[in-house]
Coordinates of C-alpha atoms and ligand atoms in Angstrom, one line a residue:
X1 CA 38.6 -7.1 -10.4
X2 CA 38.9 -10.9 -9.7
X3 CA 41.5 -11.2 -6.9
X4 CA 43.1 -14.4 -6.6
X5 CA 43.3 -15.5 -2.9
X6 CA 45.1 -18.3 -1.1
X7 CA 43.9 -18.7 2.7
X8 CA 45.0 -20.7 5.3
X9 CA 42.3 -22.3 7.8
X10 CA 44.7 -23.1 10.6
X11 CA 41.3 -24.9 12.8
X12 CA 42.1 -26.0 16.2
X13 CA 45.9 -26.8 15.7
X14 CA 49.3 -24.9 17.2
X15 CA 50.9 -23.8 20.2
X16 CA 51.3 -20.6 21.0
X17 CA 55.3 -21.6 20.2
X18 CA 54.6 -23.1 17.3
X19 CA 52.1 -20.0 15.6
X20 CA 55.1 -17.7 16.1
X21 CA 57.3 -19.7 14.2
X22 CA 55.0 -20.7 11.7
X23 CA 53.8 -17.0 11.3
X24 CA 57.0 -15.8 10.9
X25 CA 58.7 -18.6 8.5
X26 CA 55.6 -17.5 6.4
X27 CA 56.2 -13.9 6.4
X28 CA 60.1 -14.8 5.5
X29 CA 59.3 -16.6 2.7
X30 CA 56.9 -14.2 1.5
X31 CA 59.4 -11.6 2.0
X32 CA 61.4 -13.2 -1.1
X33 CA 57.8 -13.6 -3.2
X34 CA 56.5 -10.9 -5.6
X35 CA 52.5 -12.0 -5.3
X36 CA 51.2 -8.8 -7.7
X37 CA 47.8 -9.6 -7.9
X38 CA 47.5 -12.3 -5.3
X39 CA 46.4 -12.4 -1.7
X40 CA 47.6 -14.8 1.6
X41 CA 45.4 -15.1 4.7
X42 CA 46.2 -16.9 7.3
X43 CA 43.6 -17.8 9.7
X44 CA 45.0 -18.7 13.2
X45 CA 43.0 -19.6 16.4
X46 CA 42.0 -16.4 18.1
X47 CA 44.2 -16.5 20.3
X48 CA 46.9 -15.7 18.1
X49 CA 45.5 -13.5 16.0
X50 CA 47.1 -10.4 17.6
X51 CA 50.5 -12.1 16.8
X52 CA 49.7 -12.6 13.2
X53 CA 48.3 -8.9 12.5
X54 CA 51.3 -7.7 14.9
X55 CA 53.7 -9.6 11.9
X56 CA 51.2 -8.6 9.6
X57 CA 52.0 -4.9 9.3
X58 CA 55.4 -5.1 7.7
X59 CA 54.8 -8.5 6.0
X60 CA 52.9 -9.6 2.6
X61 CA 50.1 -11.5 4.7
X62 CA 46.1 -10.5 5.9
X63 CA 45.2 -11.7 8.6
X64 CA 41.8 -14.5 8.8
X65 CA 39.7 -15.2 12.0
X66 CA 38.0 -18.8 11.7
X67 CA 34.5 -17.3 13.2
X68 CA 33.0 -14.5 15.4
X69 CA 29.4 -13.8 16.8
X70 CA 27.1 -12.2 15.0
X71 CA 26.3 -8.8 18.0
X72 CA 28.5 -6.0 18.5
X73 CA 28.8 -6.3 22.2
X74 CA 27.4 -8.0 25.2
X75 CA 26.6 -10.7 27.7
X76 CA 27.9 -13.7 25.4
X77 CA 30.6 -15.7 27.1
X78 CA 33.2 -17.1 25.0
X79 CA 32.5 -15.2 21.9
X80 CA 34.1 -12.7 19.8
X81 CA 32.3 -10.2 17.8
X82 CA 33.0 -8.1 14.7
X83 CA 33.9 -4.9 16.3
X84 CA 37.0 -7.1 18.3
X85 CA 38.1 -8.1 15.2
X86 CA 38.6 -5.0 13.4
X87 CA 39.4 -3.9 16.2
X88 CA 42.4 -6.0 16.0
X89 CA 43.0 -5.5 12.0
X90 CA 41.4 -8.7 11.0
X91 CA 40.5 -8.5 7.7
X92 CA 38.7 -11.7 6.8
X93 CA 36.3 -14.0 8.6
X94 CA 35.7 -17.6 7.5
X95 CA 32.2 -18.3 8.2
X96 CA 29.5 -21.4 6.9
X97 CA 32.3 -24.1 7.5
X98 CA 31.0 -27.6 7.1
X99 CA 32.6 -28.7 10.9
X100 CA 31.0 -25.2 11.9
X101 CA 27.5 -26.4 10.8
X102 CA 28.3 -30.3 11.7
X103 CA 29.7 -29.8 15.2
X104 CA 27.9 -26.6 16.2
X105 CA 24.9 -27.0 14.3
X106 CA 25.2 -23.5 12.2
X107 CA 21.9 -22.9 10.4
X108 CA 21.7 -21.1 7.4
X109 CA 19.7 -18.3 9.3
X110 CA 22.6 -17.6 11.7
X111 CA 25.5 -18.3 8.9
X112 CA 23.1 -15.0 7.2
X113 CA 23.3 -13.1 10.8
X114 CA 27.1 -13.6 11.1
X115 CA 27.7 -12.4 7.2
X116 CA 25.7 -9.6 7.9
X117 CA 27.3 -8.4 11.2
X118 CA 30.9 -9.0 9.5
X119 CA 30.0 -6.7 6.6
X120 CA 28.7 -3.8 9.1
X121 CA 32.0 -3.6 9.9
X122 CA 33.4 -4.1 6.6
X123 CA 35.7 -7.7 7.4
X124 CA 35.6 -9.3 4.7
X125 CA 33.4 -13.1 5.0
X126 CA 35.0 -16.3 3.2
X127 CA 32.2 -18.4 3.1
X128 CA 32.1 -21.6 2.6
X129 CA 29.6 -24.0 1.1
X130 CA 29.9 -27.8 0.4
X131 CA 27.9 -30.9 -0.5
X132 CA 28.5 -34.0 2.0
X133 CA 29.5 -37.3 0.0
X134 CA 26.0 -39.0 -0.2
X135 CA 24.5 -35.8 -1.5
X136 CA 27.5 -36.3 -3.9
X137 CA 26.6 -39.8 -4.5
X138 CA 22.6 -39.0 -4.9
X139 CA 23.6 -36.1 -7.2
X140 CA 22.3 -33.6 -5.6
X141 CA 25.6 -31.6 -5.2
X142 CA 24.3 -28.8 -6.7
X143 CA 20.4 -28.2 -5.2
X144 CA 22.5 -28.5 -1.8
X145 CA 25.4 -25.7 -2.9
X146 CA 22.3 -23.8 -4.2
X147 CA 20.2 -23.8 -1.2
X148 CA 23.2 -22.7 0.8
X149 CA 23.7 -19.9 -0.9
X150 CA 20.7 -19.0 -1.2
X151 CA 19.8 -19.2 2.1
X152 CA 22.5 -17.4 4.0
X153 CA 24.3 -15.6 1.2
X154 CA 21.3 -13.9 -1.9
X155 CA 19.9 -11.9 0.5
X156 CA 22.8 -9.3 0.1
X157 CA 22.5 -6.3 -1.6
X158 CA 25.1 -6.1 -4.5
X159 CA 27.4 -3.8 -2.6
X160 CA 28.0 -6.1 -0.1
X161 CA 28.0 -9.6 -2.3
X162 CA 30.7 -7.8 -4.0
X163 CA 33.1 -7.9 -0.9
X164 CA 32.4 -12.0 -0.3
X165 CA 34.4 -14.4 -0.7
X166 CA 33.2 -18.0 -1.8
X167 CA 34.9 -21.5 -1.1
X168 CA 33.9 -24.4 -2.3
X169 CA 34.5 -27.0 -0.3
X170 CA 32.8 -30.7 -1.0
X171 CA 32.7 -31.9 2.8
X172 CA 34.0 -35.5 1.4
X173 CA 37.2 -34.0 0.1
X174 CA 37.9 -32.1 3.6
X175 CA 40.8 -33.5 5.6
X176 CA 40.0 -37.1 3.9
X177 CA 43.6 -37.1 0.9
X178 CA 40.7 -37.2 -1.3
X179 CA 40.7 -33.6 -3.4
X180 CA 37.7 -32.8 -5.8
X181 CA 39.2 -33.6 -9.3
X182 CA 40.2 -30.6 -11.8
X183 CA 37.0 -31.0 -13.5
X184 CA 34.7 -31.6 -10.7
X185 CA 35.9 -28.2 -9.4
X186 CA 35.3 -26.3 -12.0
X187 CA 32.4 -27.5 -12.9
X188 CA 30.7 -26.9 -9.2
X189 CA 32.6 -23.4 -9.4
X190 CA 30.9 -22.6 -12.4
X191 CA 27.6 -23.1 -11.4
X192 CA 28.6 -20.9 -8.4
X193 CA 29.3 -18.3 -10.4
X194 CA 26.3 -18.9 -12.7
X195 CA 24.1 -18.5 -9.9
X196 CA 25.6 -15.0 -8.9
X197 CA 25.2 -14.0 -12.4
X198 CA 21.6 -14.8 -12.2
X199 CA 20.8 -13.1 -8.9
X200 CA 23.2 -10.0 -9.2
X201 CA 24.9 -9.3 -12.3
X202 CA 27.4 -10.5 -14.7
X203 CA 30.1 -8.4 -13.7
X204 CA 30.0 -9.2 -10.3
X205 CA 29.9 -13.1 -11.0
X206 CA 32.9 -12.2 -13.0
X207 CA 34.6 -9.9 -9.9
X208 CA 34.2 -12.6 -7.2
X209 CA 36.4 -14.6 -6.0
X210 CA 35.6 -18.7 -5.5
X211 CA 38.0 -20.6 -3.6
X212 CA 38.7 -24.2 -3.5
X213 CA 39.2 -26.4 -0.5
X214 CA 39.2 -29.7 0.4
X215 CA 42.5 -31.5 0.4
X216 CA 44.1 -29.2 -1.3
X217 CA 48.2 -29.6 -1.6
X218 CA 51.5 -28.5 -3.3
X219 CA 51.5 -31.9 -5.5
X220 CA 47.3 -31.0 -6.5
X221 CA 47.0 -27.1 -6.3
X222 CA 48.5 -25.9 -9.5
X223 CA 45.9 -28.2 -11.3
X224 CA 43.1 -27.3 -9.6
X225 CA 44.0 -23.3 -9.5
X226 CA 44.9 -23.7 -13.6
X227 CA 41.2 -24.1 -14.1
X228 CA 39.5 -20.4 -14.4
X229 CA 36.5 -20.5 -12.2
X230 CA 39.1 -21.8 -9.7
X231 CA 40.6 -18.5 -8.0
X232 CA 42.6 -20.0 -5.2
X233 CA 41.9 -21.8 -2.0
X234 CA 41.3 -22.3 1.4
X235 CA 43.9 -24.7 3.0
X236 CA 43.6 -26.8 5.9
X237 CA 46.1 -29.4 7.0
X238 CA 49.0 -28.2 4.4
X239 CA 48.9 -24.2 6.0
X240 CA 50.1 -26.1 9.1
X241 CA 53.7 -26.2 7.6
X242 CA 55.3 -23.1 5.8
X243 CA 57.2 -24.9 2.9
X244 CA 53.9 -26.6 1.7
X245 CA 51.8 -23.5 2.0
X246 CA 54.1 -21.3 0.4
X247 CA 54.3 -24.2 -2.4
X248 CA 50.4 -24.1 -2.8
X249 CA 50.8 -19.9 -2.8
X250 CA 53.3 -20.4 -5.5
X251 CA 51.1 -22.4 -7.6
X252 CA 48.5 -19.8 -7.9
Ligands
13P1 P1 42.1 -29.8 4.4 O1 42.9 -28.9 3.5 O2 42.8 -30.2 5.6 O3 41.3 -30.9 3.7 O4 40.9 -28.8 5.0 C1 40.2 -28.0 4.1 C2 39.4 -27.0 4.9 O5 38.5 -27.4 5.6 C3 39.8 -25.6 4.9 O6 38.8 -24.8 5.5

């Protein structure tokens, strides 16, 4: 079934201070929520990730990593691998984001080595895909979505494509106030879907879950979730404070 999913994508923000308090003014106001059929991740740094499964347990919340290294062990400084994570009772893994493949130069081959090495150990991948503005502007949003997935996602077998998680997220609309309109994302999370459909079957285009991020908020997210390719999102700069995240959750 089609689970409807908002995420939180803390990046690079928060004291260790200031992820306790946040993590735990989410949990409270979950606490009050009935979510039935939805689900919250909140993606922290790393270093906090034990604090947020810790809170986790006895709380309405799973628990995100923003990225992990695509071996099971070994001699690579600085990195974190699947079998840490689980380790930890991290459930999710964002993986393919656009400052991921700008800053660090991701290539679709290793985004593909990461997704595989997260579904060995059954975390579940949110990845995300995204056209930058001029492709926008050259129309060529879709070929670029297209290529992305079908360079580092299609060569799943169905088993495991059924576990992924998509988000959308037009690289223009990240962090910039400007959101995709309503229309715009359904449309691209249509042909998403469409494309699944094509390369697996319809029932699994119909079972997966496509997210939408990009300047996503409390005032915009109830009009971009009402559309029904658009199962929820991933949310950057408004997961930083409870009361607007819990807003978006409630729009869902
Ligand atoms: P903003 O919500 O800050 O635009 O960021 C979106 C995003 O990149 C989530 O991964």
């Amino acid at each position: 079934m089609r689970k409807k999913i908002v995420a939180g994508n803390w990046k690079m923000n928060k004291t260790f201070l200031e992820a306790e308090e946040l993590v735990a003014h989410v949990a409270e106001d979950l606490e009050t929520r009935k979510l039935e059929n939805k689900i919250v991740v909140l993606c922290p740094p790393f270093p906090y990730l034990e604090l947020a499964t810790d809170i986790a347990k006895d709380s309405k919340f799973s628990v995100g990593a923003q990225n992990v290294y695509p071996e099971d062990s070994g001699a690579f400084t600085g990195e974190v691998s699947p079998p840490i994570l689980s380790s930890m009772e991290v459930e999710y893994c964002i993986i393919g984001h656009s400052e991921r493949r700008k800053y660090f130069e991701e290539s679709h081959e290793f985004l593909a080595r990461k997704l595989d090495s997260l579904l060995k150990h059954n975390i579940i991948p949110i990845f995300c895909c995204g056209e930058l503005l001029p492709e926008r502007k050259a129309g060529k949003h879709f070929k670029v979505v297209e290529k992305q997935l079908n360079e580092s996602l299609f060569h799943l077998k169905k088993d495991s494509m059924a576990m992924v998680v998509i988000a959308y997220e037009p690289v223009w609309a990240i962090g910039t106030g400007v959101n995709a309109t309503a229309e715009q994302a359904q449309e691209m999370h249509a042909f998403i879907r469409g494309l699944v459909e094509k390369k697996y079957t319809k029932k699994l285009a119909g079972d997966i879950s496509i997210l939408y991020g990009g300047s996503c908020n409390a005032k915009n997210a109830k009009e971009l979730f009402s559309n029904p390719d658009v199962d929820g999102g991933l949310i950057g700069g408004a997961s930083l404070k409870a009361e607007d995240f819990i807003a978006i959750v409630d729009s869902l």
